[in-house]
mmCIF file with all atom_site columns, C-alpha atoms in Angstrom:
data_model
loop_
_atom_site.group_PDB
_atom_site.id
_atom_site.type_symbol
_atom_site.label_atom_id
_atom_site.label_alt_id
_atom_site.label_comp_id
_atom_site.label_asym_id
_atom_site.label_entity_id
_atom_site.label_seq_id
_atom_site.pdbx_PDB_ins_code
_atom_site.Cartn_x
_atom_site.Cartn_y
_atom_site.Cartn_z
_atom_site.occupancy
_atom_site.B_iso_or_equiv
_atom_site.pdbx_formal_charge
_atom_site.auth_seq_id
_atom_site.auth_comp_id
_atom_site.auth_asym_id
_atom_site.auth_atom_id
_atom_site.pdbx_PDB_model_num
ATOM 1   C CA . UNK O 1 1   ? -0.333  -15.349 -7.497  1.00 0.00 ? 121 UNK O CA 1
ATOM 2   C CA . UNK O 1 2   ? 1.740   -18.033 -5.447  1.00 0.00 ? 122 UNK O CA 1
ATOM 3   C CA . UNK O 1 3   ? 1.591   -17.866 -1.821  1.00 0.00 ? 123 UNK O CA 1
ATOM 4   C CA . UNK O 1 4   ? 5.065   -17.889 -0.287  1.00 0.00 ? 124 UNK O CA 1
ATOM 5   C CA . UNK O 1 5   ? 4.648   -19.430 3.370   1.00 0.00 ? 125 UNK O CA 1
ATOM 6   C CA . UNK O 1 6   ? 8.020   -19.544 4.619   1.00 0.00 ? 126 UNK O CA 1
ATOM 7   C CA . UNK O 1 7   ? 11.823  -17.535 4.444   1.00 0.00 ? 127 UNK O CA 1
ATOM 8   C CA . UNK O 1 8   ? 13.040  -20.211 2.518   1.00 0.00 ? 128 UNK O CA 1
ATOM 9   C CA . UNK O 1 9   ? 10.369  -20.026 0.280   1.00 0.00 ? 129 UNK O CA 1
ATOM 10  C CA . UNK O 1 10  ? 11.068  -15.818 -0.160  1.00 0.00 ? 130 UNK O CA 1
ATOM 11  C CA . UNK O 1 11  ? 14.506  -16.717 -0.603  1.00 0.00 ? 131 UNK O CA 1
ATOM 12  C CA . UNK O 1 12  ? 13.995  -18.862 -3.810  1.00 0.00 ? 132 UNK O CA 1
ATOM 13  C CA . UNK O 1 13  ? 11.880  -16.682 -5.503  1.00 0.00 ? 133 UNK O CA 1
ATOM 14  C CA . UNK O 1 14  ? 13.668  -13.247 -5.156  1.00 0.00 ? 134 UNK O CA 1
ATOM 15  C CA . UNK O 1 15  ? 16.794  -15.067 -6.766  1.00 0.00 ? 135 UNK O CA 1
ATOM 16  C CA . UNK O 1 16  ? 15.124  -15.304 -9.892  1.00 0.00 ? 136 UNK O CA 1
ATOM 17  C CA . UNK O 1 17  ? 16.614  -13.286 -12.667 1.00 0.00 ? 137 UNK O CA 1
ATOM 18  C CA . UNK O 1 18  ? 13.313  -12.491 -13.839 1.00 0.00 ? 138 UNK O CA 1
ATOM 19  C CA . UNK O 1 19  ? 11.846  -9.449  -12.276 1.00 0.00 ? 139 UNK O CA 1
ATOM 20  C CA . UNK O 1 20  ? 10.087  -10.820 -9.018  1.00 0.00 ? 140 UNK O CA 1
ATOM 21  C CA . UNK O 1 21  ? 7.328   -8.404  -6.904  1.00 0.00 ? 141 UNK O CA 1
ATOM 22  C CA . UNK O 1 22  ? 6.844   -9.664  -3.524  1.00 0.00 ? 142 UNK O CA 1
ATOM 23  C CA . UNK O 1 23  ? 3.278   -8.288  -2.228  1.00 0.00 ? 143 UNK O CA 1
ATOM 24  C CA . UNK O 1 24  ? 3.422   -8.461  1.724   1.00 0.00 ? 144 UNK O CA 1
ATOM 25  C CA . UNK O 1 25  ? -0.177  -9.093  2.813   1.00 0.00 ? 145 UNK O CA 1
ATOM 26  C CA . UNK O 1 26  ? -2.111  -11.081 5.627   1.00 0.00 ? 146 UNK O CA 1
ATOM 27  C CA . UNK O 1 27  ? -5.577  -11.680 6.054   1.00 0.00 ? 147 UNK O CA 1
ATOM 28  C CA . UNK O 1 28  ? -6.404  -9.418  8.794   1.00 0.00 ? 148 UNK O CA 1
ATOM 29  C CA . UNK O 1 29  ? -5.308  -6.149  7.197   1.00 0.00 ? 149 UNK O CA 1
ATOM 30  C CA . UNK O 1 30  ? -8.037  -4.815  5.417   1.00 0.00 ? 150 UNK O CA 1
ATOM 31  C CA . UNK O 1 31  ? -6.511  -2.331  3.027   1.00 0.00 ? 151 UNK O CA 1
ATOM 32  C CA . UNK O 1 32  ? -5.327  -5.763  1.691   1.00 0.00 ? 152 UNK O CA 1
ATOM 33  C CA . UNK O 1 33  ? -8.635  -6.815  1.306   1.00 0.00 ? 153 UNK O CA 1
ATOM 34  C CA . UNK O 1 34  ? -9.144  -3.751  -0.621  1.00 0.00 ? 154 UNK O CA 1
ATOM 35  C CA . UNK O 1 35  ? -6.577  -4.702  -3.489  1.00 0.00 ? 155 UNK O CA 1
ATOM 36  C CA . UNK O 1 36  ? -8.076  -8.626  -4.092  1.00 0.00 ? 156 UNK O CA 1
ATOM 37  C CA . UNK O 1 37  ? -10.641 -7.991  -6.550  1.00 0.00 ? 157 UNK O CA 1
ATOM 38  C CA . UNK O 1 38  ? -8.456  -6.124  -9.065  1.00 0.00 ? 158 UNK O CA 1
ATOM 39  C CA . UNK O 1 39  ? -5.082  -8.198  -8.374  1.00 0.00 ? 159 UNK O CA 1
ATOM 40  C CA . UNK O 1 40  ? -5.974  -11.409 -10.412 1.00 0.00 ? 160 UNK O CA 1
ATOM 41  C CA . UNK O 1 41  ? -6.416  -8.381  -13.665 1.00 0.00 ? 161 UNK O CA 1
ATOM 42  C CA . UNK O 1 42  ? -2.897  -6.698  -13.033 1.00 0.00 ? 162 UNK O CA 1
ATOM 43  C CA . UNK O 1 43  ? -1.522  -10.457 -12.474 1.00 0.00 ? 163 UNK O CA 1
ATOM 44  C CA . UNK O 1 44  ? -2.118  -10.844 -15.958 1.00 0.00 ? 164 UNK O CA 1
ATOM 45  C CA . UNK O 1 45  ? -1.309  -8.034  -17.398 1.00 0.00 ? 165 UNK O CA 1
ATOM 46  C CA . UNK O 1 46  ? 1.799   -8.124  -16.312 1.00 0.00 ? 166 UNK O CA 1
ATOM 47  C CA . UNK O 1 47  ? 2.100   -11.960 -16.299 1.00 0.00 ? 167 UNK O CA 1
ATOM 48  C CA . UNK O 1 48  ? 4.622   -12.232 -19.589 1.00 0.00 ? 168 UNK O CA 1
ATOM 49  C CA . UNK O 1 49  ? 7.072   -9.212  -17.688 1.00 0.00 ? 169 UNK O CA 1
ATOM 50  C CA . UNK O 1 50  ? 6.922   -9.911  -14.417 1.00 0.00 ? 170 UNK O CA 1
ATOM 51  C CA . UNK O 1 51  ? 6.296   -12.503 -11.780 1.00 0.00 ? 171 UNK O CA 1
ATOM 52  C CA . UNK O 1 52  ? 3.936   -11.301 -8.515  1.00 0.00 ? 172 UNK O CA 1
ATOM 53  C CA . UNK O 1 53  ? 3.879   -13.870 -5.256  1.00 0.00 ? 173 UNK O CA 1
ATOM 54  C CA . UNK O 1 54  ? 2.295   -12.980 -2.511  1.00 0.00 ? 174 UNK O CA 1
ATOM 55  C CA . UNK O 1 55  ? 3.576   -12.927 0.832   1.00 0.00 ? 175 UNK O CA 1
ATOM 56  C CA . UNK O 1 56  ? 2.114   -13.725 4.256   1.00 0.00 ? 176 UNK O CA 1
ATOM 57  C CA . UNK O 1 57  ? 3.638   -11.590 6.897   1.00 0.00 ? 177 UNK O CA 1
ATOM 58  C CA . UNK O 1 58  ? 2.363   -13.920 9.280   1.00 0.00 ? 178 UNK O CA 1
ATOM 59  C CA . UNK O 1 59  ? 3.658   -16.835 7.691   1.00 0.00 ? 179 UNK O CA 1
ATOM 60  C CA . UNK O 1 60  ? 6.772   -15.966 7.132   1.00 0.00 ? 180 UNK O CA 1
ATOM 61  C CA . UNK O 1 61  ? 8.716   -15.047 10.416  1.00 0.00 ? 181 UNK O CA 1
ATOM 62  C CA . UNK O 1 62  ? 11.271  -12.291 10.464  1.00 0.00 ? 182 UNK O CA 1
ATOM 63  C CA . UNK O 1 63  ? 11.402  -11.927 6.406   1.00 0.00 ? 183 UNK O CA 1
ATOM 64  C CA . UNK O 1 64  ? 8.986   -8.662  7.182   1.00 0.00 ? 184 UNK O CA 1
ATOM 65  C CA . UNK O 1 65  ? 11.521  -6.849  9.358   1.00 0.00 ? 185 UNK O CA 1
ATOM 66  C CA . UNK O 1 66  ? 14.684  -7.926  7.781   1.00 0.00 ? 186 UNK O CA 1
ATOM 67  C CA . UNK O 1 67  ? 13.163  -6.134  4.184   1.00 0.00 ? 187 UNK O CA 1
ATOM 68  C CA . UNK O 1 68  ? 12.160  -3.477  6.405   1.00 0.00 ? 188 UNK O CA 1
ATOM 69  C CA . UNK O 1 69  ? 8.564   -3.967  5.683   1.00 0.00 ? 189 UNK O CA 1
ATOM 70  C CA . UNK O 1 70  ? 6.490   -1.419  7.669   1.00 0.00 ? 190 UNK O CA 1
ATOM 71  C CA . UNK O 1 71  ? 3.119   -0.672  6.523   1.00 0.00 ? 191 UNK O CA 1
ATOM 72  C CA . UNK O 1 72  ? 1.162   -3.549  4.571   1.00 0.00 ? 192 UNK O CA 1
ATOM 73  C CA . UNK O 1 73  ? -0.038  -4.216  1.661   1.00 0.00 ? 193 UNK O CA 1
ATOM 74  C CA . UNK O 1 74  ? 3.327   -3.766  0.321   1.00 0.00 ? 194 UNK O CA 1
ATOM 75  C CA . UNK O 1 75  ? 5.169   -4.039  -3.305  1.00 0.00 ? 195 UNK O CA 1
ATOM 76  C CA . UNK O 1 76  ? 8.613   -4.534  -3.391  1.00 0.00 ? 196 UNK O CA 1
ATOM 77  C CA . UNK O 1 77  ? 10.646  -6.032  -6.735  1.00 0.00 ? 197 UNK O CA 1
ATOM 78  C CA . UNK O 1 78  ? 13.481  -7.892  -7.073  1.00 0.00 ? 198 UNK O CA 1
ATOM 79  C CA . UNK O 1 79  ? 15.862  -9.552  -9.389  1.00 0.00 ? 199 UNK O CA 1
ATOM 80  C CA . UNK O 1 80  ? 18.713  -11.862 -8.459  1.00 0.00 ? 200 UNK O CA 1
ATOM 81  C CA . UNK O 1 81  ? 18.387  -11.522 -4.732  1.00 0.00 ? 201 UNK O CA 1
ATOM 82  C CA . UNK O 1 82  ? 18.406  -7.622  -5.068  1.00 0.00 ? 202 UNK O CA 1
ATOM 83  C CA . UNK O 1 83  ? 15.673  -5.122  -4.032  1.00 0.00 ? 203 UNK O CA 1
ATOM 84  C CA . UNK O 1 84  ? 14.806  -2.845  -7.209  1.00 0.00 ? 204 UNK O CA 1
ATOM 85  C CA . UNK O 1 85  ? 12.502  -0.811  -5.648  1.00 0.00 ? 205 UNK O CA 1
ATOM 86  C CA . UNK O 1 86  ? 9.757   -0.342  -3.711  1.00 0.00 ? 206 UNK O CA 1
ATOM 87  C CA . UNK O 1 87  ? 6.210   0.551   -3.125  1.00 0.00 ? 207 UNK O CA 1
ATOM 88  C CA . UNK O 1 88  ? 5.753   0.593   0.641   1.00 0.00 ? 208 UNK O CA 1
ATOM 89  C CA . UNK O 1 89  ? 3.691   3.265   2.875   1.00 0.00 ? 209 UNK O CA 1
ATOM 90  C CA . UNK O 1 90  ? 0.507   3.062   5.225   1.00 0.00 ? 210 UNK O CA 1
ATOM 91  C CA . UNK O 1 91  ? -2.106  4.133   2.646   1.00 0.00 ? 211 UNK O CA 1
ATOM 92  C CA . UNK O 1 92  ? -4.586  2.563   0.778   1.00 0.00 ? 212 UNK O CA 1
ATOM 93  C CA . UNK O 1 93  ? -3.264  1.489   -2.755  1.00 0.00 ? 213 UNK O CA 1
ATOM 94  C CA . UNK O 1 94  ? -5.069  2.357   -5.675  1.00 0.00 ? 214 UNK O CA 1
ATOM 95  C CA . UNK O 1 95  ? -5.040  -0.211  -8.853  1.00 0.00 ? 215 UNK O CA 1
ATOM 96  C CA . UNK O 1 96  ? -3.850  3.222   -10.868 1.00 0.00 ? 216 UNK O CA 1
ATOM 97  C CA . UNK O 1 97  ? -1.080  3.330   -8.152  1.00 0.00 ? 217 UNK O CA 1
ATOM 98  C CA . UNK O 1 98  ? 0.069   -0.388  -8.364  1.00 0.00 ? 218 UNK O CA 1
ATOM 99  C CA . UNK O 1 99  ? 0.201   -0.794  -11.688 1.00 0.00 ? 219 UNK O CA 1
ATOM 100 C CA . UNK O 1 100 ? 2.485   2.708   -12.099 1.00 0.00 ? 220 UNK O CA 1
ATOM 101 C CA . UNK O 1 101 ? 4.584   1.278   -9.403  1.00 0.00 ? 221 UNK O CA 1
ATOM 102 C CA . UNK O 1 102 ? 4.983   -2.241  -11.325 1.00 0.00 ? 222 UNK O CA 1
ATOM 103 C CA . UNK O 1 103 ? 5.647   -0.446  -14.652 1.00 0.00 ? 223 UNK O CA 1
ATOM 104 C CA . UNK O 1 104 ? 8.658   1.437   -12.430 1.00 0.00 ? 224 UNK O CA 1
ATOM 105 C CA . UNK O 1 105 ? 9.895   -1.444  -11.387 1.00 0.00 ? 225 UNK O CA 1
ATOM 106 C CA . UNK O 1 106 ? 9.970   -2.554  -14.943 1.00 0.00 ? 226 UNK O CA 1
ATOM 107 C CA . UNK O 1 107 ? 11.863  0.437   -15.937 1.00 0.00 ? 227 UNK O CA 1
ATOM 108 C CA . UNK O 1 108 ? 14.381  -0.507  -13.373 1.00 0.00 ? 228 UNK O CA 1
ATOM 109 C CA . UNK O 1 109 ? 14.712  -4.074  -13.939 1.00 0.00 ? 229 UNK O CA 1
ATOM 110 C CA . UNK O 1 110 ? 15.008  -3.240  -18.026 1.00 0.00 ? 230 UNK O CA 1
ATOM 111 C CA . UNK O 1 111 ? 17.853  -0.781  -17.012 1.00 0.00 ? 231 UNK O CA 1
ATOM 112 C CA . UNK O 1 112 ? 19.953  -3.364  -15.646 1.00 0.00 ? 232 UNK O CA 1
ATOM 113 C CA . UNK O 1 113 ? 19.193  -6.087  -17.649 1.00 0.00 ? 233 UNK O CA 1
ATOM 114 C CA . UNK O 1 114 ? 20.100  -4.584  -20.589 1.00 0.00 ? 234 UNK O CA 1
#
């Protein structure tokens, strides 16, 4: 998963046209911890419909707050600058969970794309 460090960075890779998730991390937050082992699996699973990057809240200045992110780890997709949908609470997030919520976003992003 690439690492996006910096609002510029963010910037580039939500215009994509293909179907972009953003997961909004940081090293302290352990819930986020929670999700590593199993992410580098769903990565590719998902690696010839989608493309995951990870995001450092930390890193990347006011990008958090201006997508309104509240609770972390957080899964939002996007496709040509616009937000899709989104998977973003305060809970713990299953792999079951993630992977529903990426094949919604695919739903979405096949919908449009038509």
């Amino acid at each position: 998963m690439d690492k996006i460090s910096s609002p510029a960075e963010f910037q580039v890779a939500i215009q994509s046209p293909r179907l972009t998730v953003a997961v909004f991390k940081a090293d302290w937050c352990s819930d986020c911890k929670f999700i590593d082992p199993f992410m580098p699996e769903v990565e590719q699973k998902y690696e010839d419909r989608l493309t995951l990057v990870e995001v450092d809240v930390d890193a990347v200045g006011d990008v958090s707050q201006e997508q309104n992110i509240l609770g972390i780890p957080s899964f939002v997709a996007y496709s040509d600058g616009r937000e899709l949908v989104r998977f973003v609470n305060k809970l713990r997030k299953s792999r079951e969970e993630i992977e529903n919520f990426l094949n919604r976003a695919l739903e979405v992003y096949l919908s449009i794309h038509k």
